[in-house]
mmCIF file of C-alpha atoms in Angstrom:
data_model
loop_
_atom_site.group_PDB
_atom_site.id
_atom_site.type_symbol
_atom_site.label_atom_id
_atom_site.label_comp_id
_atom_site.label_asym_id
_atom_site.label_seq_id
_atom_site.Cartn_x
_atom_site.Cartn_y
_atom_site.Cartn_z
ATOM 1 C CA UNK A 1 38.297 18.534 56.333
ATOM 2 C CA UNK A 2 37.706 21.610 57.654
ATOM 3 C CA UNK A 3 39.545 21.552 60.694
ATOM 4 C CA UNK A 4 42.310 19.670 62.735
ATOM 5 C CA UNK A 5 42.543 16.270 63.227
ATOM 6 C CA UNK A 6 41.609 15.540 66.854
ATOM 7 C CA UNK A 7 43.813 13.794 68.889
ATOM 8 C CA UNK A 8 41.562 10.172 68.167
ATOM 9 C CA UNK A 9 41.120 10.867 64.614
ATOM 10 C CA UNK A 10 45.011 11.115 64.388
ATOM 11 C CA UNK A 11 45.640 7.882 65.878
ATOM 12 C CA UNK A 12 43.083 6.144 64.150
ATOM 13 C CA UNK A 13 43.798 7.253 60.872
ATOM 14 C CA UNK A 14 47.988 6.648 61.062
ATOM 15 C CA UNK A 15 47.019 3.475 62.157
ATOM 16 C CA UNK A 16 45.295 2.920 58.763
ATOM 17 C CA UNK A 17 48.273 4.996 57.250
ATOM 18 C CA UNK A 18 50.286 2.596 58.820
ATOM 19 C CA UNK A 19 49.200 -0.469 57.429
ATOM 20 C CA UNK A 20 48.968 0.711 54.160
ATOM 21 C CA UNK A 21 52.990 1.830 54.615
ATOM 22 C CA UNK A 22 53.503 -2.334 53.678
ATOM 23 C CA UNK A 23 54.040 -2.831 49.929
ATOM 24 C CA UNK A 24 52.287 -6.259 50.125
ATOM 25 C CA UNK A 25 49.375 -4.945 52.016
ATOM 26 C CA UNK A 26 48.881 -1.669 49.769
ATOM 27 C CA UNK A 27 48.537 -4.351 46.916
ATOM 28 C CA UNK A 28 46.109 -6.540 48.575
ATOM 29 C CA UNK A 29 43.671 -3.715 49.748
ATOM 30 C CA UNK A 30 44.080 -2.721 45.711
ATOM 31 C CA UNK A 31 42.978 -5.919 44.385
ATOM 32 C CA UNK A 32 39.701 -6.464 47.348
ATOM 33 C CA UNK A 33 38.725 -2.586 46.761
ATOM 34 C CA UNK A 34 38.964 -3.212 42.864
ATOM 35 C CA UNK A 35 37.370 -6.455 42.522
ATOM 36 C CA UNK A 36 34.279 -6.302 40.070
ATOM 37 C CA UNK A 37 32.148 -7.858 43.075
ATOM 38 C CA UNK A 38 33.119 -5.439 45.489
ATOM 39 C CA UNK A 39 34.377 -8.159 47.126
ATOM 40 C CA UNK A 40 36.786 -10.499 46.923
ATOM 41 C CA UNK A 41 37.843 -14.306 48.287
ATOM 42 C CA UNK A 42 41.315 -14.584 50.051
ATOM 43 C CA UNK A 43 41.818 -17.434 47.323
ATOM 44 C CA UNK A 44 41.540 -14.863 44.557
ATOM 45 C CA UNK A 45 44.217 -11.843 45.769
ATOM 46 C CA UNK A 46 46.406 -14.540 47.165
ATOM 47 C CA UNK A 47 49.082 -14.425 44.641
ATOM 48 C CA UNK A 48 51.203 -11.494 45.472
ATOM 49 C CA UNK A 49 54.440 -13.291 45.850
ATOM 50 C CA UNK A 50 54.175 -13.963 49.256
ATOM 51 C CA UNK A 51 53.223 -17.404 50.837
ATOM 52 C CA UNK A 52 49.487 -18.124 52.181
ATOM 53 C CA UNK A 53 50.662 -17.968 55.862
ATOM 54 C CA UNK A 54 51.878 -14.190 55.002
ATOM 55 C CA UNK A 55 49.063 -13.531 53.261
ATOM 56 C CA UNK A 56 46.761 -13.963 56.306
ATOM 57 C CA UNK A 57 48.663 -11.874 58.511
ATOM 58 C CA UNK A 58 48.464 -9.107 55.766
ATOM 59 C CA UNK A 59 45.096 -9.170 55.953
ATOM 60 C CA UNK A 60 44.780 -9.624 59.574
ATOM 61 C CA UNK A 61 46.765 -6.034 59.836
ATOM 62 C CA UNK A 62 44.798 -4.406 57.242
ATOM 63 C CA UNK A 63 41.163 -5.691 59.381
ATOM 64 C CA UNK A 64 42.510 -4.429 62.531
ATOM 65 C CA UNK A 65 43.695 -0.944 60.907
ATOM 66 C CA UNK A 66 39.944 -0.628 60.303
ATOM 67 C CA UNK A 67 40.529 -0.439 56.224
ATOM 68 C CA UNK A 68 38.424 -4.171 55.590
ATOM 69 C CA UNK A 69 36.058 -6.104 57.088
ATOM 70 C CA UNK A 70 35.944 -9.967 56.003
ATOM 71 C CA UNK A 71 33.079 -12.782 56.737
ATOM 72 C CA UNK A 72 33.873 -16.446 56.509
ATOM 73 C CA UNK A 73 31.660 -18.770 54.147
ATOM 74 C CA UNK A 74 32.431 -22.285 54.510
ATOM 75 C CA UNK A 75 36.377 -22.844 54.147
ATOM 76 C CA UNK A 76 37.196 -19.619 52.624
ATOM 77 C CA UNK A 77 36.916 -15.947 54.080
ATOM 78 C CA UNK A 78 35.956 -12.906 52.050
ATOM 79 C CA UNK A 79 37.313 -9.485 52.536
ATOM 80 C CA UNK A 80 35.703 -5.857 51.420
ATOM 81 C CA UNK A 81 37.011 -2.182 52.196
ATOM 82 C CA UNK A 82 35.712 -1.389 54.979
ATOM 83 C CA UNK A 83 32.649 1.573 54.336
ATOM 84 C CA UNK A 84 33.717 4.398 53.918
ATOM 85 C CA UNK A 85 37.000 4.431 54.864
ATOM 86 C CA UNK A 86 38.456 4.314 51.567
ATOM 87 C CA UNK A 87 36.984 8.008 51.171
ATOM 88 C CA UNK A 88 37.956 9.029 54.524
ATOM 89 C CA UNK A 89 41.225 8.384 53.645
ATOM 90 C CA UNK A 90 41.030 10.245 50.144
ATOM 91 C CA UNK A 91 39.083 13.389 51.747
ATOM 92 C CA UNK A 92 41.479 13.544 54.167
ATOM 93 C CA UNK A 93 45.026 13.516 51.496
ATOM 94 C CA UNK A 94 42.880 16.124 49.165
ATOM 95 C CA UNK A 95 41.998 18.627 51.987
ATOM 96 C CA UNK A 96 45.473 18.314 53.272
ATOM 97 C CA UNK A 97 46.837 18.670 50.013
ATOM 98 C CA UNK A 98 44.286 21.535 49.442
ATOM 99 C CA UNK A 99 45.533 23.551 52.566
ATOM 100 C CA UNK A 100 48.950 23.053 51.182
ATOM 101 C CA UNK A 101 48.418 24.663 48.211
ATOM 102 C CA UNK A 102 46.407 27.347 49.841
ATOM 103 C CA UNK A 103 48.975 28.173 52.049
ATOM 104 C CA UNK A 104 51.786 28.221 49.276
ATOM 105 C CA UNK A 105 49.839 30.544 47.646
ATOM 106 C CA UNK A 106 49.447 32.680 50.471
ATOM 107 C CA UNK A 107 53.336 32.557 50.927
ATOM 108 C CA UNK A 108 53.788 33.307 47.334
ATOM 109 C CA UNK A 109 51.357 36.082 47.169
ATOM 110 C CA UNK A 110 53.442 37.898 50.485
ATOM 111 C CA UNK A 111 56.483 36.859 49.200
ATOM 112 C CA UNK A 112 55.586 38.877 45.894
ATOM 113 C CA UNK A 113 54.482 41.843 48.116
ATOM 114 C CA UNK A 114 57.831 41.718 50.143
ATOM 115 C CA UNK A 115 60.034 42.155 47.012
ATOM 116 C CA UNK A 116 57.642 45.235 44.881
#
């Protein structure tokens, strides 16, 4: 990231931020985006102490944040991070993370000036 977020990229990305703000949801994007198949059937990441119903409407959250996509096969649907976005989302926490440190160092380095 070299510059500011524009005023779409903001929204779109807390939206993601959002969603992943839900314990339940940050677990079940973890098990889809870590699945050996790169994807993963809703009746394998199911079990994360939450009933089926709740499940679903995790999901549902997480598709419409824009963080998976899903594609039903017979009776069961199957969910994958959505492309990309994943390292959108990491980019984004390094660069800002980054610029922090930049700019503490920056402080640091006039602080140091102001005292010799």
């Amino acid at each position: 990231m070299t510059a500011a977020l524009s005023e779409g990229d903001a929204e779109v990305m807390a939206a993601m931020f959002k969603a992943l703000a839900d314990p339940v949801r940050l677990r079940l994007l973890s098990r889809v985006a870590s699945h050996p198949s790169g994807e993963a059937c809703v009746c394998d990441i199911a079990d994360v102490g939450v009933s089926q119903p709740t499940v679903s409407h995790h999901l549902k959250k997480l598709r419409e944040a824009g963080l998976l996509t899903s594609e039903r096969r017979g009776t069961w649907v199957y969910y994958r991070p959505a492309p990309g976005v994943l390292a959108s989302l990491g980019a984004f926490l390094a660069d800002t993370e980054k610029a922090g440190a930049e700019k503490a160092g920056t402080e640091e380095t006039s602080m140091a000036a102001q005292v010799s």
